[in-house]
Coordinates of C-alpha atoms in Angstrom, one line a residue:
X1 CA 7.5 -12.7 8.0
X2 CA 5.1 -14.6 6.4
X3 CA 5.0 -12.7 3.0
X4 CA 8.9 -13.1 3.1
X5 CA 8.2 -16.6 3.7
X6 CA 5.9 -16.4 0.7
X7 CA 8.7 -14.5 -1.5
X8 CA 11.5 -17.5 -0.6
X9 CA 8.9 -19.8 -3.1
X10 CA 8.6 -17.2 -5.7
X11 CA 9.9 -19.4 -8.7
X12 CA 7.0 -21.6 -7.4
X13 CA 4.6 -18.8 -7.2
X14 CA 5.4 -17.9 -10.7
X15 CA 4.6 -21.6 -12.1
X16 CA 1.4 -21.6 -10.2
X17 CA 0.3 -17.8 -11.4
X18 CA 1.5 -19.2 -14.8
X19 CA -1.4 -21.9 -14.4
X20 CA -3.8 -19.2 -13.5
X21 CA -3.3 -17.4 -16.8
X22 CA -3.1 -20.1 -18.9
X23 CA -6.8 -21.7 -17.8
X24 CA -8.0 -17.9 -18.3
X25 CA -8.5 -17.4 -14.3
X26 CA -7.9 -13.9 -13.4
X27 CA -5.2 -13.5 -10.3
X28 CA -7.7 -11.9 -7.8
X29 CA -6.7 -11.3 -4.2
X30 CA -8.7 -14.4 -3.3
X31 CA -6.1 -16.2 -6.0
X32 CA -3.2 -14.5 -4.3
X33 CA -4.1 -15.8 -0.9
X34 CA -4.6 -19.6 -2.2
X35 CA -1.3 -19.2 -4.0
X36 CA 0.5 -18.4 -0.8
X37 CA -1.4 -21.1 1.3
X38 CA -0.6 -23.7 -1.6
X39 CA 3.4 -22.9 -2.2
X40 CA 4.3 -21.3 1.1
X41 CA 2.4 -22.8 3.3
X42 CA 1.0 -19.4 4.9
X43 CA -1.9 -17.4 5.3
X44 CA -1.4 -14.0 4.2
X45 CA -3.2 -11.3 6.4
X46 CA -5.8 -9.1 4.4
X47 CA -3.8 -5.9 4.8
X48 CA -0.1 -7.5 3.2
X49 CA -3.0 -8.5 0.6
X50 CA -4.0 -4.9 0.1
X51 CA -0.7 -3.4 0.5
X52 CA 0.5 -5.9 -2.8
X53 CA -2.3 -4.9 -5.1
X54 CA -2.1 -1.0 -4.1
X55 CA 2.0 -1.6 -4.8
X56 CA 1.8 -3.6 -7.9
X57 CA -1.7 -3.3 -9.7
X58 CA -0.5 -0.4 -11.9
X59 CA -3.9 -0.2 -13.8
X60 CA -6.2 -0.4 -10.9
X61 CA -8.4 -3.5 -11.8
X62 CA -8.0 -5.8 -8.7
X63 CA -6.2 -7.8 -10.6
X64 CA -2.3 -8.9 -11.0
X65 CA -0.9 -9.5 -14.3
X66 CA 2.4 -11.5 -14.5
X67 CA 4.2 -8.1 -15.9
X68 CA 2.8 -6.3 -12.5
X69 CA 3.9 -9.1 -10.0
X70 CA 5.9 -12.0 -10.4
X71 CA 8.3 -10.2 -13.2
X72 CA 8.7 -6.8 -10.6
X73 CA 9.6 -9.4 -8.0
X74 CA 11.8 -11.6 -10.1
X75 CA 13.5 -8.3 -11.0
X76 CA 14.0 -7.6 -7.6
X77 CA 15.7 -10.9 -7.0
X78 CA 18.2 -10.5 -9.9
X79 CA 19.3 -7.1 -8.5
X80 CA 20.6 -8.7 -4.9
X81 CA 18.0 -6.9 -2.8
X82 CA 17.4 -10.0 -0.9
X83 CA 20.8 -10.2 0.2
X84 CA 21.8 -7.6 3.0
X85 CA 24.1 -4.7 1.6
X86 CA 27.7 -4.4 2.2
X87 CA 28.0 -1.1 4.4
X88 CA 31.7 -1.8 5.3
X89 CA 31.8 -2.3 8.7
X90 CA 33.1 -5.4 9.0
X91 CA 36.0 -4.7 7.1
X92 CA 36.2 -1.4 9.2
X93 CA 36.4 -3.5 12.4
X94 CA 38.7 -5.8 10.7
X95 CA 41.1 -3.2 10.0
X96 CA 40.8 -1.9 13.8
X97 CA 41.5 -4.9 14.8
X98 CA 44.7 -5.6 12.9
X99 CA 46.1 -1.8 13.8
X100 CA 45.2 -2.7 17.5
X101 CA 47.5 -6.3 17.1
X102 CA 50.3 -3.9 15.5
X103 CA 50.2 -1.6 18.1
X104 CA 50.0 -4.1 21.2
X105 CA 53.1 -6.0 19.4
X106 CA 54.7 -2.5 19.1
X107 CA 54.9 -2.6 15.2
X108 CA 55.0 0.8 13.2
X109 CA 52.2 1.4 11.2

């Protein structure tokens, strides 16, 4: 849950990560932990940070670049993956309800 809260602040995370890069600092695991605390007021567990680095550290240097991390997460947001997928279940239930009401009223379908 804490990582999701962290992702809710992705724009702020991007700004702070940009500051790291502008200052010539490396964005490592400790940096991620610090950014999560400052921006989202969450304490990311070390295993969550390890998973993030395993997924996003393309070149295995134990550092995240903007391309490896922020751009991928922003791309995810632009694709709408933060919204639940429409499975059509609600439309199915509504259609069944309409059919049932028509049946009760004695209307032909």
